PDB file of C-alpha atoms and ligand atoms in Angstrom:
ATOM      1  CA  MET A   1       0.000   0.000   0.000  1.00 81.00           C
ATOM      2  CA  ALA A   2       1.038   3.571  -0.451  1.00 93.00           C
ATOM      3  CA  LEU A   3       0.067   6.938   0.912  1.00 97.00           C
ATOM      4  CA  LEU A   4      -1.176   9.225  -1.838  1.00 98.00           C
ATOM      5  CA  PRO A   5      -0.622  12.998  -1.843  1.00 98.00           C
ATOM      6  CA  ILE A   6      -3.832  14.970  -1.203  1.00 98.00           C
ATOM      7  CA  GLU A   7      -4.873  17.728  -3.619  1.00 98.00           C
ATOM      8  CA  LYS A   8      -5.682  20.936  -1.786  1.00 98.00           C
ATOM      9  CA  GLY A   9      -7.249  24.331  -2.247  1.00 97.00           C
ATOM     10  CA  PRO A  10     -10.602  25.708  -3.440  1.00 96.00           C
ATOM     11  CA  LEU A  11      -9.212  26.591  -6.888  1.00 97.00           C
ATOM     12  CA  ASN A  12      -7.298  23.330  -7.529  1.00 98.00           C
ATOM     13  CA  LYS A  13      -8.028  22.267 -11.136  1.00 98.00           C
ATOM     14  CA  ILE A  14      -8.349  18.534 -10.397  1.00 98.00           C
ATOM     15  CA  LEU A  15     -10.713  19.179  -7.477  1.00 98.00           C
ATOM     16  CA  ARG A  16     -12.770  21.454  -9.719  1.00 98.00           C
ATOM     17  CA  SER A  17     -13.138  18.977 -12.617  1.00 98.00           C
ATOM     18  CA  VAL A  18     -16.062  16.618 -13.186  1.00 98.00           C
ATOM     19  CA  SER A  19     -14.815  13.036 -12.797  1.00 98.00           C
ATOM     20  CA  ALA A  20     -15.413  10.302 -15.384  1.00 98.00           C
ATOM     21  CA  ARG A  21     -17.500   7.180 -14.790  1.00 98.00           C
ATOM     22  CA  ILE A  22     -15.594   3.901 -14.621  1.00 97.00           C
ATOM     23  CA  LYS A  23     -16.743   1.911 -17.657  1.00 96.00           C
ATOM     24  CA  LYS A  24     -14.775  -1.261 -17.166  1.00 95.00           C
ATOM     25  CA  ILE A  25     -13.377  -2.441 -13.845  1.00 95.00           C
ATOM     26  CA  ASP A  26      -9.765  -3.605 -13.812  1.00 96.00           C
ATOM     27  CA  LYS A  27     -10.030  -5.540 -10.527  1.00 96.00           C
ATOM     28  CA  LYS A  28      -6.327  -5.615  -9.790  1.00 97.00           C
ATOM     29  CA  LYS A  29      -5.726  -1.933 -10.480  1.00 97.00           C
ATOM     30  CA  LEU A  30      -8.919  -0.836  -8.710  1.00 97.00           C
ATOM     31  CA  GLY A  31      -8.173  -3.021  -5.668  1.00 97.00           C
ATOM     32  CA  LYS A  32      -4.735  -1.439  -5.280  1.00 98.00           C
ATOM     33  CA  PHE A  33      -6.226   2.049  -5.675  1.00 98.00           C
ATOM     34  CA  PHE A  34      -8.881   1.371  -3.013  1.00 98.00           C
ATOM     35  CA  ASP A  35      -6.195   0.024  -0.639  1.00 98.00           C
ATOM     36  CA  ASP A  36      -4.142   3.180  -1.150  1.00 98.00           C
ATOM     37  CA  MET A  37      -7.193   5.433  -0.699  1.00 98.00           C
ATOM     38  CA  ARG A  38      -8.144   3.702   2.564  1.00 98.00           C
ATOM     39  CA  GLU A  39      -4.608   4.053   3.912  1.00 98.00           C
ATOM     40  CA  THR A  40      -4.478   7.726   2.868  1.00 98.00           C
ATOM     41  CA  MET A  41      -7.874   8.442   4.477  1.00 98.00           C
ATOM     42  CA  PHE A  42      -6.879   6.811   7.787  1.00 97.00           C
ATOM     43  CA  GLU A  43      -3.494   8.520   7.874  1.00 97.00           C
ATOM     44  CA  ALA A  44      -5.245  11.895   7.437  1.00 97.00           C
ATOM     45  CA  ASN A  45      -7.943  11.037  10.039  1.00 96.00           C
ATOM     46  CA  GLY A  46     -10.643  11.470   7.405  1.00 97.00           C
ATOM     47  CA  ILE A  47     -14.101   9.877   7.248  1.00 98.00           C
ATOM     48  CA  GLY A  48     -14.310   9.957   3.473  1.00 98.00           C
ATOM     49  CA  LEU A  49     -12.074  10.398   0.454  1.00 98.00           C
ATOM     50  CA  ALA A  50     -12.842  10.871  -3.234  1.00 98.00           C
ATOM     51  CA  ALA A  51     -10.465   9.971  -6.076  1.00 98.00           C
ATOM     52  CA  PRO A  52      -9.991  13.575  -7.299  1.00 98.00           C
ATOM     53  CA  GLN A  53      -8.589  14.374  -3.850  1.00 98.00           C
ATOM     54  CA  VAL A  54      -5.684  12.076  -4.689  1.00 98.00           C
ATOM     55  CA  GLY A  55      -5.303  13.422  -8.217  1.00 98.00           C
ATOM     56  CA  VAL A  56      -7.545  11.002 -10.131  1.00 98.00           C
ATOM     57  CA  ASN A  57     -10.646  12.338 -11.915  1.00 98.00           C
ATOM     58  CA  GLU A  58     -12.601   9.079 -11.775  1.00 98.00           C
ATOM     59  CA  ARG A  59     -15.856   8.282  -9.950  1.00 98.00           C
ATOM     60  CA  VAL A  60     -14.396   6.363  -7.017  1.00 98.00           C
ATOM     61  CA  VAL A  61     -14.875   7.140  -3.302  1.00 98.00           C
ATOM     62  CA  VAL A  62     -14.193   5.593   0.086  1.00 98.00           C
ATOM     63  CA  CYS A  63     -16.551   6.261   3.023  1.00 98.00           C
ATOM     64  CA  PHE A  64     -15.948   5.573   6.705  1.00 98.00           C
ATOM     65  CA  PHE A  65     -19.386   5.031   8.274  1.00 98.00           C
ATOM     66  CA  ASN A  66     -20.334   4.884  11.974  1.00 96.00           C
ATOM     67  CA  ASN A  67     -16.936   6.203  13.030  1.00 92.00           C
ATOM     68  CA  GLY A  68     -16.324   5.658  16.741  1.00 91.00           C
ATOM     69  CA  SER A  69     -19.184   3.154  17.181  1.00 94.00           C
ATOM     70  CA  ASP A  70     -19.228  -0.630  17.443  1.00 94.00           C
ATOM     71  CA  HIS A  71     -20.417  -0.726  13.836  1.00 95.00           C
ATOM     72  CA  GLU A  72     -17.582   1.002  12.022  1.00 96.00           C
ATOM     73  CA  LEU A  73     -17.746   0.227   8.321  1.00 97.00           C
ATOM     74  CA  ILE A  74     -15.612   1.236   5.383  1.00 97.00           C
ATOM     75  CA  VAL A  75     -17.467   1.211   2.090  1.00 98.00           C
ATOM     76  CA  GLU A  76     -15.758   1.520  -1.277  1.00 98.00           C
ATOM     77  CA  MET A  77     -17.890   2.860  -4.104  1.00 98.00           C
ATOM     78  CA  VAL A  78     -17.460   2.967  -7.869  1.00 98.00           C
ATOM     79  CA  ASN A  79     -19.829   5.258  -9.823  1.00 98.00           C
ATOM     80  CA  PRO A  80     -21.951   6.154  -6.759  1.00 98.00           C
ATOM     81  CA  GLU A  81     -25.385   7.596  -7.560  1.00 98.00           C
ATOM     82  CA  ILE A  82     -27.859   9.025  -5.070  1.00 98.00           C
ATOM     83  CA  ILE A  83     -31.120   7.521  -6.317  1.00 98.00           C
ATOM     84  CA  GLU A  84     -33.470   8.688  -3.520  1.00 98.00           C
ATOM     85  CA  ARG A  85     -33.361  11.336  -0.848  1.00 97.00           C
ATOM     86  CA  SER A  86     -35.558  12.707   1.898  1.00 94.00           C
ATOM     87  CA  ASP A  87     -37.124  16.160   1.913  1.00 93.00           C
ATOM     88  CA  GLU A  88     -35.688  16.832   5.361  1.00 95.00           C
ATOM     89  CA  MET A  89     -32.311  18.469   5.611  1.00 95.00           C
ATOM     90  CA  LEU A  90     -29.874  18.754   8.486  1.00 95.00           C
ATOM     91  CA  VAL A  91     -27.365  21.550   9.024  1.00 94.00           C
ATOM     92  CA  GLU A  92     -24.103  20.366  10.589  1.00 95.00           C
ATOM     93  CA  GLU A  93     -20.489  21.429  10.587  1.00 95.00           C
ATOM     94  CA  GLU A  94     -18.376  19.949   7.826  1.00 96.00           C
ATOM     95  CA  GLY A  95     -14.711  19.911   6.862  1.00 97.00           C
ATOM     96  CA  CYS A  96     -12.641  18.465   4.019  1.00 98.00           C
ATOM     97  CA  LEU A  97      -9.133  16.999   3.803  1.00 98.00           C
ATOM     98  CA  SER A  98      -8.582  19.206   0.737  1.00 98.00           C
ATOM     99  CA  LEU A  99      -9.404  22.385   2.708  1.00 98.00           C
ATOM    100  CA  PRO A 100      -7.411  21.810   5.881  1.00 96.00           C
ATOM    101  CA  GLY A 101      -8.254  23.816   8.995  1.00 94.00           C
ATOM    102  CA  LYS A 102     -11.602  25.061   7.629  1.00 94.00           C
ATOM    103  CA  PHE A 103     -15.028  24.058   8.929  1.00 95.00           C
ATOM    104  CA  ASP A 104     -18.480  25.441   8.253  1.00 95.00           C
ATOM    105  CA  LYS A 105     -22.131  24.523   8.543  1.00 94.00           C
ATOM    106  CA  VAL A 106     -23.674  22.854   5.511  1.00 95.00           C
ATOM    107  CA  ALA A 107     -27.259  21.695   4.858  1.00 95.00           C
ATOM    108  CA  ARG A 108     -27.497  18.098   3.605  1.00 96.00           C
ATOM    109  CA  TYR A 109     -30.347  15.650   3.044  1.00 97.00           C
ATOM    110  CA  GLU A 110     -30.980  13.628   6.198  1.00 97.00           C
ATOM    111  CA  ASN A 111     -31.722  10.303   4.466  1.00 98.00           C
ATOM    112  CA  LEU A 112     -30.747   8.896   1.114  1.00 98.00           C
ATOM    113  CA  THR A 113     -30.338   5.758  -0.947  1.00 98.00           C
ATOM    114  CA  VAL A 114     -27.085   5.314  -2.861  1.00 98.00           C
ATOM    115  CA  LYS A 115     -26.388   2.830  -5.631  1.00 98.00           C
ATOM    116  CA  TYR A 116     -22.818   1.924  -6.583  1.00 98.00           C
ATOM    117  CA  MET A 117     -20.516  -0.897  -7.633  1.00 98.00           C
ATOM    118  CA  ASP A 118     -18.088  -2.491  -5.207  1.00 98.00           C
ATOM    119  CA  ARG A 119     -14.460  -3.264  -6.048  1.00 96.00           C
ATOM    120  CA  LYS A 120     -15.517  -6.509  -7.724  1.00 95.00           C
ATOM    121  CA  GLY A 121     -18.008  -4.738  -9.982  1.00 96.00           C
ATOM    122  CA  LYS A 122     -21.071  -5.996  -8.115  1.00 97.00           C
ATOM    123  CA  GLU A 123     -23.986  -3.567  -7.820  1.00 98.00           C
ATOM    124  CA  GLN A 124     -24.854  -2.541  -4.256  1.00 98.00           C
ATOM    125  CA  VAL A 125     -27.561  -0.349  -2.725  1.00 98.00           C
ATOM    126  CA  LEU A 126     -27.368   1.279   0.729  1.00 98.00           C
ATOM    127  CA  GLN A 127     -29.859   3.351   2.725  1.00 98.00           C
ATOM    128  CA  LEU A 128     -28.120   5.862   4.950  1.00 98.00           C
ATOM    129  CA  ASN A 129     -28.983   8.662   7.346  1.00 97.00           C
ATOM    130  CA  GLY A 130     -27.395  11.429   9.369  1.00 96.00           C
ATOM    131  CA  LEU A 131     -23.609  11.643   9.218  1.00 97.00           C
ATOM    132  CA  ASN A 132     -23.339   8.591   6.936  1.00 98.00           C
ATOM    133  CA  ALA A 133     -25.683  10.219   4.412  1.00 98.00           C
ATOM    134  CA  ARG A 134     -23.708  13.470   4.776  1.00 98.00           C
ATOM    135  CA  ILE A 135     -20.430  11.704   3.943  1.00 98.00           C
ATOM    136  CA  VAL A 136     -21.908  10.280   0.715  1.00 98.00           C
ATOM    137  CA  GLN A 137     -23.281  13.676  -0.359  1.00 98.00           C
ATOM    138  CA  HIS A 138     -19.905  15.323   0.344  1.00 98.00           C
ATOM    139  CA  GLU A 139     -17.968  12.662  -1.608  1.00 98.00           C
ATOM    140  CA  VAL A 140     -20.388  12.612  -4.577  1.00 98.00           C
ATOM    141  CA  ASP A 141     -20.009  16.414  -4.716  1.00 98.00           C
ATOM    142  CA  HIS A 142     -16.248  15.907  -5.145  1.00 98.00           C
ATOM    143  CA  LEU A 143     -16.961  13.838  -8.273  1.00 98.00           C
ATOM    144  CA  GLU A 144     -18.867  16.822  -9.697  1.00 98.00           C
ATOM    145  CA  GLY A 145     -16.030  19.234  -8.940  1.00 98.00           C
ATOM    146  CA  LYS A 146     -17.936  20.722  -6.005  1.00 98.00           C
ATOM    147  CA  LEU A 147     -16.583  21.524  -2.552  1.00 98.00           C
ATOM    148  CA  TYR A 148     -18.627  21.941   0.606  1.00 97.00           C
ATOM    149  CA  VAL A 149     -17.733  25.634   0.777  1.00 95.00           C
ATOM    150  CA  ASP A 150     -19.868  26.108  -2.375  1.00 95.00           C
ATOM    151  CA  ARG A 151     -22.919  25.092  -0.359  1.00 93.00           C
ATOM    152  CA  VAL A 152     -22.319  27.132   2.769  1.00 90.00           C
ATOM    153  CA  SER A 153     -24.204  30.209   1.553  1.00 68.00           C
ATOM    154  CA  GLN A 154     -27.358  28.118   1.030  1.00 62.00           C
ATOM    155  CA  ASN A 155     -27.757  27.962   4.827  1.00 54.00           C
ATOM    156  CA  HIS A 156     -28.417  31.676   4.923  1.00 53.00           C
ATOM    157  CA  LEU A 157     -31.143  31.762   2.287  1.00 50.00           C
TER     158      LEU A 157
HETATM  159 CO1   CO B 201     -13.904  16.553   0.984  1.00 68.40          CO
END
């Protein structure tokens, strides 16, 4: 495994690009990339990491759910898509490994359903709420070239 350098800054070109869908899974290459992303996320004390944050504009993310509970779970997602979401939103403080030292309150959907492929190319569906749903929304934003700071002003509308 290897630690990957993290792209930083609100104007970083890679962070601001829309990432491409993975069309064909190369299991060996993808497995190594997921291993490296997990190691990089843990080393940085993150609870989520998207491929553009390590310089790769592809639709791949790693999420660390239920952090600090007895049900900690790391989920690797290829081509994640939010296919359902609640009307209710929650405003909570958020940060990002690509914007170190900054935190602000962001409104996110409280519940959602996400569809994705795992590292073997098998389709998976997860229903999530609260912080776990927030992590997915934050990471999917990264794949669209969006950063949480773009959404901060919406809280004041
Ligand atoms: Co982030």
